[in-house]
Coordinates of C-alpha atoms and ligand atoms in Angstrom, one line a residue:
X1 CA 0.0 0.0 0.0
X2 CA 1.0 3.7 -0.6
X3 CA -0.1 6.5 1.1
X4 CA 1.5 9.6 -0.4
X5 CA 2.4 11.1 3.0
X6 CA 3.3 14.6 3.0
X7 CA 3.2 15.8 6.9
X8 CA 3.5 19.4 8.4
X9 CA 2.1 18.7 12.0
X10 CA 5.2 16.8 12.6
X11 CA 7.5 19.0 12.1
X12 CA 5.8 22.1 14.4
X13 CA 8.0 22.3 18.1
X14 CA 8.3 19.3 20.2
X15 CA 5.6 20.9 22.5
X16 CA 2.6 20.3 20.2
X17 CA 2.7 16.7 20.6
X18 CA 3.7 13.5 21.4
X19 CA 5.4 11.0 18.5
X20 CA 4.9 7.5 19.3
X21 CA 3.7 4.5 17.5
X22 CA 0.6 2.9 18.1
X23 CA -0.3 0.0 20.2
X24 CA -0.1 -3.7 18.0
X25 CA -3.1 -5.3 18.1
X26 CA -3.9 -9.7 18.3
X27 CA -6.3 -10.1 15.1
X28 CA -6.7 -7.2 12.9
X29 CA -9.6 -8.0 10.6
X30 CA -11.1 -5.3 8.1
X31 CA -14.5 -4.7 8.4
X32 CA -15.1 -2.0 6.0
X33 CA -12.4 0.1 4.3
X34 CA -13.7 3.8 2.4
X35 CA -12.1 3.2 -1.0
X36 CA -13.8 6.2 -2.6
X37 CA -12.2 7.9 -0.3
X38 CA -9.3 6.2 -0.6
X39 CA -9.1 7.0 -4.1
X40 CA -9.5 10.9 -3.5
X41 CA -6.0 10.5 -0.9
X42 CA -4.4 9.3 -3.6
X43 CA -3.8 5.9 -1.5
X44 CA -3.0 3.1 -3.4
X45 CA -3.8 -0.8 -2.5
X46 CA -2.4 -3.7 -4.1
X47 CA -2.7 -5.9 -0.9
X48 CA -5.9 -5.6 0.7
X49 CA -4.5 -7.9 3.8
X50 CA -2.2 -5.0 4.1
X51 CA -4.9 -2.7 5.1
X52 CA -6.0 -4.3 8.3
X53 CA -2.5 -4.2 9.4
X54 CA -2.0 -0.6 8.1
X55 CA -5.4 0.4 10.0
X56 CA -5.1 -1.4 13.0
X57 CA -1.6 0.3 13.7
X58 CA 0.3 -3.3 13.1
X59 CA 2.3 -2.0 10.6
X60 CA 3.5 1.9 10.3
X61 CA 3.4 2.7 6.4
X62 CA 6.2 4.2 4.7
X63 CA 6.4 8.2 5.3
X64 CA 3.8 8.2 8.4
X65 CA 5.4 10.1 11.3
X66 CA 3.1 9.0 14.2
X67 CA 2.4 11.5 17.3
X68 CA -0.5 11.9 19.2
X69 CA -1.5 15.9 20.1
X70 CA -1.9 17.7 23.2
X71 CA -5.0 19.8 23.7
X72 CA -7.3 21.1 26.3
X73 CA -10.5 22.0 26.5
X74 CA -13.6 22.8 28.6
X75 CA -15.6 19.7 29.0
X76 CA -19.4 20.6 30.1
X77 CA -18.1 23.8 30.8
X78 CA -15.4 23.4 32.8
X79 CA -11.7 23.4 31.9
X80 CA -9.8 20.6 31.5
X81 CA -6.5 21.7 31.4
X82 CA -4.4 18.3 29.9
X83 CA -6.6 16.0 27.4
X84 CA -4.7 15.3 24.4
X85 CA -5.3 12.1 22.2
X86 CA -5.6 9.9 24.9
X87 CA -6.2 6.6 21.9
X88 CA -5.8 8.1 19.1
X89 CA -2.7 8.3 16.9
X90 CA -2.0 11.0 13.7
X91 CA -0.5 8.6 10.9
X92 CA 0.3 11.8 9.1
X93 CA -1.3 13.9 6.1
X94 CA -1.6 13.8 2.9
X95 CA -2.8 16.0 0.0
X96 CA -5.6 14.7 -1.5
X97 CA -6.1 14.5 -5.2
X98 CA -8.2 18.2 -5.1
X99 CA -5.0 19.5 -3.4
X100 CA -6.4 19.6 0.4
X101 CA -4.1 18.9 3.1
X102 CA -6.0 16.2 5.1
X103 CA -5.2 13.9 8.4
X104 CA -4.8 10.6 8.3
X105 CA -5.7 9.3 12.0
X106 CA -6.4 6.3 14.5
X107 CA -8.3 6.0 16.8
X108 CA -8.8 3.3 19.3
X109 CA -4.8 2.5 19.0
X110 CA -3.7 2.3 22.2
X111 CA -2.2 4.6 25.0
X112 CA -0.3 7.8 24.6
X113 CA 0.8 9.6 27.2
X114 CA -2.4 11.5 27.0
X115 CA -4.5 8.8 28.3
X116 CA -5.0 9.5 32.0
X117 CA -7.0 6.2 33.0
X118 CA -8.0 5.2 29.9
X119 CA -6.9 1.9 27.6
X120 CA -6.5 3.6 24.7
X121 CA -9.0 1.8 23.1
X122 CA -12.4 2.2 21.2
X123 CA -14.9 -0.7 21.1
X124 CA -17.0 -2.0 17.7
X125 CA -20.0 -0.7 18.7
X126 CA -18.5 3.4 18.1
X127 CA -16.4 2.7 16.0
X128 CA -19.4 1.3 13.6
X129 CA -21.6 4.3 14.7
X130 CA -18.8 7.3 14.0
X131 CA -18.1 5.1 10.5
X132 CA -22.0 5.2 9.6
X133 CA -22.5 8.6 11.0
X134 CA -19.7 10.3 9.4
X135 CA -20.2 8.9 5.7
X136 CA -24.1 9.9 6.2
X137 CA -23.3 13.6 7.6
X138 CA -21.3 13.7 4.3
X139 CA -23.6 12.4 1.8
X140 CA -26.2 14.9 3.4
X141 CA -23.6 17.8 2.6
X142 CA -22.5 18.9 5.6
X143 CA -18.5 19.4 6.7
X144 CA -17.5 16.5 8.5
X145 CA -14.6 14.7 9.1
X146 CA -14.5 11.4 7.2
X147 CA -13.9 7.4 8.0
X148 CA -11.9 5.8 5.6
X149 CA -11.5 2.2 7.5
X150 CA -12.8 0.1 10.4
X151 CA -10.8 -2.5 11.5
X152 CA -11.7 -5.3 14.5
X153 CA -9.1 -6.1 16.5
X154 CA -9.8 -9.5 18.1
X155 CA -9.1 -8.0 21.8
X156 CA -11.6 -7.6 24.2
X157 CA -11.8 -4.5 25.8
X158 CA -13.7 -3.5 29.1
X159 CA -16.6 -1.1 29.5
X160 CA -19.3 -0.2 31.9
X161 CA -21.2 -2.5 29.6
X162 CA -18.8 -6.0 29.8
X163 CA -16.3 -7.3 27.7
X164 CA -16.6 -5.7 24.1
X165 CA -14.8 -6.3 20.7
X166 CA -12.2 -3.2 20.0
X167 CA -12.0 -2.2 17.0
X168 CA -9.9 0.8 15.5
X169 CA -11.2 3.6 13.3
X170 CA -9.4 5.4 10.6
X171 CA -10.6 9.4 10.3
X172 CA -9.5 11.4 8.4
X173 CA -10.0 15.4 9.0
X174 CA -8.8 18.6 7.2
X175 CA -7.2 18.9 10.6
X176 CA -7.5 17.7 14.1
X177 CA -7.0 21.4 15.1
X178 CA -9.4 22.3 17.8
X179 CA -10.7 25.3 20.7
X180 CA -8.8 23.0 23.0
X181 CA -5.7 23.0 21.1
X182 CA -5.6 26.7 20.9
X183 CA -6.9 27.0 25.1
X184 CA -3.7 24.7 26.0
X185 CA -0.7 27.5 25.0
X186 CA -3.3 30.2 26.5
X187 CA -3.4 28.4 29.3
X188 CA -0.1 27.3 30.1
X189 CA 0.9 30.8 29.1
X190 CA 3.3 30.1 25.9
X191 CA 2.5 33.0 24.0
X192 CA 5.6 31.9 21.5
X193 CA 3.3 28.7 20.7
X194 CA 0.4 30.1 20.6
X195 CA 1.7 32.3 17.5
X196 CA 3.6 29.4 16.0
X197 CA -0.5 27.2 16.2
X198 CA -2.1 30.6 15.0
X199 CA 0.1 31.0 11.8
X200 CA -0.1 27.5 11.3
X201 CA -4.6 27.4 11.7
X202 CA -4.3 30.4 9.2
X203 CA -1.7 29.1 6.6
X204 CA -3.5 25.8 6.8
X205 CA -7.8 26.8 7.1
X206 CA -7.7 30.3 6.3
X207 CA -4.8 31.1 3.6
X208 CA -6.7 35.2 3.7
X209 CA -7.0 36.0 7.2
X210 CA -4.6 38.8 7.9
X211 CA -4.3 37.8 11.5
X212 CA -5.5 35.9 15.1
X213 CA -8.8 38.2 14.8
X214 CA -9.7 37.0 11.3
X215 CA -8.9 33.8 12.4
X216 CA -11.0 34.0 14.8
X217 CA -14.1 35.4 12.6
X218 CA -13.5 32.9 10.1
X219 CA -13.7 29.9 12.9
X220 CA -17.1 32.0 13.8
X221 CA -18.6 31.8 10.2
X222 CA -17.8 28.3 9.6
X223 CA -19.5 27.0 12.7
X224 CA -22.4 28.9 12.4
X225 CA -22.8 27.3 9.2
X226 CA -22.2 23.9 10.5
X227 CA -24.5 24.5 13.9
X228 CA -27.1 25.3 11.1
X229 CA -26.4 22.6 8.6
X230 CA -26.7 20.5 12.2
X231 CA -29.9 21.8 13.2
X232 CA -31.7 21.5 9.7
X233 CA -31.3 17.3 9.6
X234 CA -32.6 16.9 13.5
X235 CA -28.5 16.3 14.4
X236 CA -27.4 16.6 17.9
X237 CA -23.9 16.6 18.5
X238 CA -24.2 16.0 22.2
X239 CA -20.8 16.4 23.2
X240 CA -20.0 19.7 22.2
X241 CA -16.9 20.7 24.5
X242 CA -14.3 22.8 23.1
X243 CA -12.2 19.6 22.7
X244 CA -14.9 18.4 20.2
X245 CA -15.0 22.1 18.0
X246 CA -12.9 22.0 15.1
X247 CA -10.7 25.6 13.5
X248 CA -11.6 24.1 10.1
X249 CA -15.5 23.9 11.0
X250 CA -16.1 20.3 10.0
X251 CA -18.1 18.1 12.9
X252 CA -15.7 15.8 15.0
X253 CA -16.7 13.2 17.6
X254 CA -19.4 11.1 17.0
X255 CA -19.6 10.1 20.4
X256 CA -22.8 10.4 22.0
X257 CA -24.1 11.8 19.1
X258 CA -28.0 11.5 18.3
X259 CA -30.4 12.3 14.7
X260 CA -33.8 13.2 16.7
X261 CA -37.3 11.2 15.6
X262 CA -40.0 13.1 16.7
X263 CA -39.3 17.1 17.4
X264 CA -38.3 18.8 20.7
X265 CA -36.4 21.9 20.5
X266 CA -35.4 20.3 24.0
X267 CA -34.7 17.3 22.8
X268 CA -31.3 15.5 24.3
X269 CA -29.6 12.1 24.2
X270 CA -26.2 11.5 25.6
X271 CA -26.7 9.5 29.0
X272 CA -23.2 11.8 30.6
X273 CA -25.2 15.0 29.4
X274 CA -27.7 15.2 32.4
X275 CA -28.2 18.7 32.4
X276 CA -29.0 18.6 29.0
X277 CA -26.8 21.7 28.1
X278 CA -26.0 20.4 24.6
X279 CA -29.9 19.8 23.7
X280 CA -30.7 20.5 20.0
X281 CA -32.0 24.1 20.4
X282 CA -29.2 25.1 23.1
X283 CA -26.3 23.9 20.7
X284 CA -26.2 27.8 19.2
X285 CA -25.5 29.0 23.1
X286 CA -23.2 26.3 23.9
X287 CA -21.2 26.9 20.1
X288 CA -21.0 30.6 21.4
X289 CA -19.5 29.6 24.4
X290 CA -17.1 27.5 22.6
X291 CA -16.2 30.6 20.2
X292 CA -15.8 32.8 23.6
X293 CA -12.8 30.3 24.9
X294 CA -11.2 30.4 21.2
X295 CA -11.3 34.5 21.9
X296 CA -10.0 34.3 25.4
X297 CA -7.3 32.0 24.2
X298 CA -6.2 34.3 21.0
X299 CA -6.7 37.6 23.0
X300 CA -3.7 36.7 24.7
X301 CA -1.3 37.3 21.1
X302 CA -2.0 41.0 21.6
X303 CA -0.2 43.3 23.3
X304 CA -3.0 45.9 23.7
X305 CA -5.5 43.0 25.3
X306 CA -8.3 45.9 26.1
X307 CA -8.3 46.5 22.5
X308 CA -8.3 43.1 21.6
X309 CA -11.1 42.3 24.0
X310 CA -13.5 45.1 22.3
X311 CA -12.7 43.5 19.0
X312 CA -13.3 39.8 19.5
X313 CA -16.3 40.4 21.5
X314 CA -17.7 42.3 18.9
X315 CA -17.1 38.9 16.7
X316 CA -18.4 37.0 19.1
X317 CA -21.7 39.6 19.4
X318 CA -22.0 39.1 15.8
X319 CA -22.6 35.1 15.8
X320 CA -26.4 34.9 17.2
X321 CA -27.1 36.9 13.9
X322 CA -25.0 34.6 11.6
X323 CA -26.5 31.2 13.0
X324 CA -30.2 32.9 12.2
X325 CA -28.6 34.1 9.1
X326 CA -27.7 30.5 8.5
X327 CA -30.8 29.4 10.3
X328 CA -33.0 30.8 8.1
X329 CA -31.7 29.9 4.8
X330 CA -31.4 26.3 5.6
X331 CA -35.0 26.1 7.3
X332 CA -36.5 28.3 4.6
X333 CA -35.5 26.2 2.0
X334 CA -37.1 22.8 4.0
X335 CA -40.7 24.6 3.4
X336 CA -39.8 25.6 -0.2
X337 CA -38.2 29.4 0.2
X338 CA -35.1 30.0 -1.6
X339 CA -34.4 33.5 -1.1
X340 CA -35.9 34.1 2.6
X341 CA -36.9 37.1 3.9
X342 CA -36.8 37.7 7.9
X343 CA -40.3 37.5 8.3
X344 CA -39.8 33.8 7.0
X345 CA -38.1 32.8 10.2
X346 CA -42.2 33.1 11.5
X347 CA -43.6 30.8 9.1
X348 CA -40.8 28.8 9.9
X349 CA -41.0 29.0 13.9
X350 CA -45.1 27.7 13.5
X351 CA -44.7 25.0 11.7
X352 CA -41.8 23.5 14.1
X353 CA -44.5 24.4 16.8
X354 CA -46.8 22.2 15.6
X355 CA -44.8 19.7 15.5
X356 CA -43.5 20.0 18.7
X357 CA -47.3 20.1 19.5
X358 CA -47.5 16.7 17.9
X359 CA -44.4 14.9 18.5
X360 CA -44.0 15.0 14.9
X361 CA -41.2 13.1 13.1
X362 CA -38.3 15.5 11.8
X363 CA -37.2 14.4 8.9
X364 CA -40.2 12.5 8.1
X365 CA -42.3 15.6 8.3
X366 CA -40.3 17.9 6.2
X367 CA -39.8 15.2 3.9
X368 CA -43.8 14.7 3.6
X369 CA -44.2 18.5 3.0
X370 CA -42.2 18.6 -0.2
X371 CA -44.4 15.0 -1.1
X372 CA -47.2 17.3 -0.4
X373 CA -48.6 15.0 2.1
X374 CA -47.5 17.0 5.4
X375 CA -51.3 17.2 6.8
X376 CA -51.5 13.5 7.4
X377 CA -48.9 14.2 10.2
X378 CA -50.9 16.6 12.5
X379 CA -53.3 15.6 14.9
X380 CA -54.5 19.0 14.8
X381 CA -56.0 19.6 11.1
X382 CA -57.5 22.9 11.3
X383 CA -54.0 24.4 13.1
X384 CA -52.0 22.8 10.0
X385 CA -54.4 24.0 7.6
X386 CA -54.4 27.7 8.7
X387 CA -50.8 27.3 8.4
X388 CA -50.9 25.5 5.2
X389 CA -52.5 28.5 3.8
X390 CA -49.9 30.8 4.4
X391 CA -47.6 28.5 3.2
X392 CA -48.9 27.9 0.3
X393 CA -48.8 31.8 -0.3
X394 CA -45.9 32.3 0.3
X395 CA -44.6 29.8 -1.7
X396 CA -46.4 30.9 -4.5
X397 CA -44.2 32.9 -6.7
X398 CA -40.9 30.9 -5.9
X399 CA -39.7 29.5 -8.9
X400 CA -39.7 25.7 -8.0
X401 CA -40.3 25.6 -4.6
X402 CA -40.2 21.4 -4.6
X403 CA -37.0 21.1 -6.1
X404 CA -35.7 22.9 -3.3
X405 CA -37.8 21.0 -0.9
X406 CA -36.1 18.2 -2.1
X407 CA -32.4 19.1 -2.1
X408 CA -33.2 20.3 1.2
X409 CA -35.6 17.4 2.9
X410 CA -33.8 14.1 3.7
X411 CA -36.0 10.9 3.2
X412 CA -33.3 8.9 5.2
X413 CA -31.1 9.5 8.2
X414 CA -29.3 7.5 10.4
X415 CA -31.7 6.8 13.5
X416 CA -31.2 5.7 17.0
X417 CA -32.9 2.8 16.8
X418 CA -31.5 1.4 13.4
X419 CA -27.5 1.9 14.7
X420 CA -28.4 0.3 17.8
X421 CA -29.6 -2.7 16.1
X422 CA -26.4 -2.6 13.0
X423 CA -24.4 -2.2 16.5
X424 CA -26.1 -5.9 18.0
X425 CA -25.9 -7.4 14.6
X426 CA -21.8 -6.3 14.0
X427 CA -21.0 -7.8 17.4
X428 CA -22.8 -11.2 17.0
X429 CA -20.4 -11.4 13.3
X430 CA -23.4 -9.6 11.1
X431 CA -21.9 -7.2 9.1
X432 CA -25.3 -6.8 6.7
X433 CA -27.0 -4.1 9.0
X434 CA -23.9 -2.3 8.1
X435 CA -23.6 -2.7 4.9
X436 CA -27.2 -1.5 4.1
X437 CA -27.3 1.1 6.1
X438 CA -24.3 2.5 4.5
X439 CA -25.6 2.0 0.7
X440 CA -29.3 3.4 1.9
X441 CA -27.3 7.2 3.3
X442 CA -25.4 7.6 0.4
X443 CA -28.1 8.6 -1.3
X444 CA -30.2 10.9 1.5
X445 CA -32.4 12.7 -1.0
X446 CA -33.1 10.0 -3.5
X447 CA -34.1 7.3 -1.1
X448 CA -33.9 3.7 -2.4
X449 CA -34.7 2.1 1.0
X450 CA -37.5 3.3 2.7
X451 CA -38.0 1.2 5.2
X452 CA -35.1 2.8 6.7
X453 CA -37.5 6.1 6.9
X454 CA -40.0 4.5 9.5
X455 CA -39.5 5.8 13.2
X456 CA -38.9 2.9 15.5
X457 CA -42.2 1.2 16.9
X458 CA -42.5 1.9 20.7
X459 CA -40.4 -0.8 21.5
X460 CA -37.5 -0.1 19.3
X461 CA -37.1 3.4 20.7
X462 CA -33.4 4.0 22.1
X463 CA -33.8 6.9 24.8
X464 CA -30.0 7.5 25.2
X465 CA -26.6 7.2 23.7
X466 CA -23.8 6.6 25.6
X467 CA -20.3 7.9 25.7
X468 CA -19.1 4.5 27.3
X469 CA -17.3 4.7 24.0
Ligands
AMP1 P1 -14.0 12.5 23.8 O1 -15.1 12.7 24.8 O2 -14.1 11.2 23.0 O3 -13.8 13.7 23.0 O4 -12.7 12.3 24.7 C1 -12.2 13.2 25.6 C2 -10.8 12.9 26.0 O5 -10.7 11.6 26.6 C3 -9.8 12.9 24.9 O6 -8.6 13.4 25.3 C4 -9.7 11.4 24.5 O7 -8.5 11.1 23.9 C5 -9.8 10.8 25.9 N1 -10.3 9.4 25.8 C6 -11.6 9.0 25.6 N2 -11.6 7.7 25.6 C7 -10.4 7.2 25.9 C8 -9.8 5.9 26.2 N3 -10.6 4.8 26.0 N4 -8.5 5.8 26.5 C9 -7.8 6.9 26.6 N5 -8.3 8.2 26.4 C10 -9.6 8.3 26.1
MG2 MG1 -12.8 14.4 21.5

């Protein structure tokens, strides 16, 4: 196999990382292996048994410099001052075949000095889930990182749960730059690094940003986007420490991640999150919060820091308008609108109402309204007509407002219920869940398995995820 390697993360100060290989593992066997992506790296396979020992860290390929990074982060709000990639392991980077510098990482292989208590390890069951969740985020069109291979590797591992199957998953990212990576220098008071990370975020994500401000407001735009993008398919990240928020605004960590069934603005999953801070309609607030420590942490490159205050809070103060911004666009085009108008927002607002009212399936409800067959969902007929109506109005004179409905309007996502049972099925040797869920989210908008659509039946319904991961 060759992986055309070309690494920059390596050679930044000793202080950014860690290089060490990663932990050999009993039995490597491939499960599934991305080789569209694949293709795009530029990686070439002529042994496919090379692959599992490539991707389960048994054999280090030619021109991988492996390290694992030190970050920090605030973790449900508070600061954490030493995480780091406590199992995972950066292979290196490559530039893919459209010329993007991209990570090639493990995860799930083995300990690094960043572990604290943990084994380094990541069981099937998550590594499947972040695999199937990942791929489906992408084929829905919104920036995430990527899995290129899944690898078992025939250790058991211990959870909360029992003894589990490890398995080890290969992502792949623009970067694993993150909040926390920035927080850690800020924190530790090492302004010199700090400058060295800041010129490297902007030479690497933001070639045009003059300096650690527009950094900063380019971070800002990007996640509003992605918060948007998240909130338009029912996603909830539910795990959004500044640890988990990327500098290149793709969506990392599909930990305790969740796609909602029926609506709650409220609605949370993650069984850690008890406070439910990172519910579905609070991840705007919480990605605020997460652009704040990214401030504090740059504020620190200037000497004039009152100046610097006044200007990054004034990016900061600008973000509720860019998530509505964003907001708006994506939402308006779910009912039809392609060019919205701010009074849209309230047409937009009362139909989520009523389906809050109802308990109403997300993505099954939006994708019923561009079918034209949204009233069947609604207990309450008059209330949807009235807003039918108006709707209908409004729509009027756009130009096509179904074809946007449909380019907007997922008939499948990747429910609860559906990986819990792939997750079952993987661990008694059944990789066909798998395998059909992943052909079935390729393909989002032009559904060619719809049983996949159906909510589960009452007693399929999984009420939590869990970071036991
Ligand atoms: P996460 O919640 O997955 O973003 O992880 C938070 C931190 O815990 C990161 O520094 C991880 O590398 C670390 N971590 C999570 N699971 C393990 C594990 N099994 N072994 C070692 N470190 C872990
Ligand atoms: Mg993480």
């Amino acid at each position: 196999m060759h992986i055309p390697f070309d690494n920059s993360y390596a050679a930044l100060p000793d202080a950014f990382y860690t290089k060490l290989s990663p932990t050999s593992v009993k039995a490597p066997k491939l499960l599934a292996f991305n080789k569209y992506l694949a293709k795009v790296l530029g990686i070439e396979v002529d042994d496919i048994a090379e692959v599992s020992r490539v991707f389960s860290g048994n054999k280090i390929p030619q021109g991988a410099e492996p390290l694992a990074q030190l970050y920090a982060g605030h973790q449900f709000g508070n600061f954490n001052q030493q995480l780091g990639d406590g199992r995972a392991i950066l292979l290196g980077e490559v530039i893919d075949t459209k010329g993007l510098r991209r990570d090639v990482q493990l995860k799930g292989s083995g300990r690094t000095p960043y572990s604290r208590g943990g084994d380094g390890r990541a069981w099937l069951g998550p590594v499947l889930r972040e695999y199937v969740i990942s791929e489906a985020m992408h084929a829905l069109g919104i920036p995430t990182t990527r899995a290129l291979a899944a690898v078992a590797t025939g250790e058991d591992i211990l959870r909360e749960e029992g003894m589990l199957p490890g398995a080890v998953l290969t992502r792949v990212a623009s970067s694993h730059l993150r909040v926390g990576t920035f927080e850690v220098f800020a924190h530790r008071g090492q302004p010199a690094e700090l400058q060295t990370l800041t010129d490297y975020a902007i030479a690497r994500h933001f070639p045009g940003a003059t300096g650690p401000m527009d950094l900063l407001r380019g971070v800002c735009e990007k996640q509003a986007e992605l918060v948007a993008a998240w909130m338009s398919v029912g996603f909830i990240h539910g795990v959004m420490n500044t640890d988990n928020c990327t500098i290149s605004g793709e969506t990392i960590d599909y930990g305790p991640c969740a796609f909602m069934d029926d609506f709650h603005m409220g609605r949370a999953f993650s069984s850690i999150d008890r406070q439910a801070r990172y519910a579905y309609g609070n991840q705007p607030n919480m990605l605020m919060f997460n652009m704040a420590q990214l401030a504090t942490a740059l504020i620190q490159l200037f000497e004039d820091k009152d100046a610097a205050l006044e200007e990054a809070t004034a990016i900061i103060h600008a973000m509720p308008e860019q998530i509505e911004d964003a907001w708006l666009r994506r939402f308006a085009a779910k009912i039809g609108i392609a060019k919205p108008q701010v009074k849209d927002a309230e047409l937009i607002q009362s139909f989520l109402d009523l389906m809050q009212k109802d308990g109403a399936d997300f993505t099954n409800t939006f994708h019923a309204l561009s079918g034209g067959s949204a009233q069947d969902r609604f207990t309450d007929r008059d209330a949807y007509q009235a807003w039918s109506q108006q709707h209908l109005a409004r729509i009027s004179n756009e130009p096509d407002p179904r074809a946007i409905m449909n380019s907007a309007n997922p008939a499948v996502i990747p429910r609860n219920h559906r990986m819990e049972q792939m997750i079952k099925a993987a661990v008694a040797g059944d990789l066909a869940p798998f395998e059909r869920l992943m052909t079935a989210l390729a393909t989002p908008y032009t559904p060619t398995d719809m049983d996949l659509a159906k909510p589960p039946a009452p007693s399929e319904i999984v009420p939590a995820t869990f970071c036991g991961t």
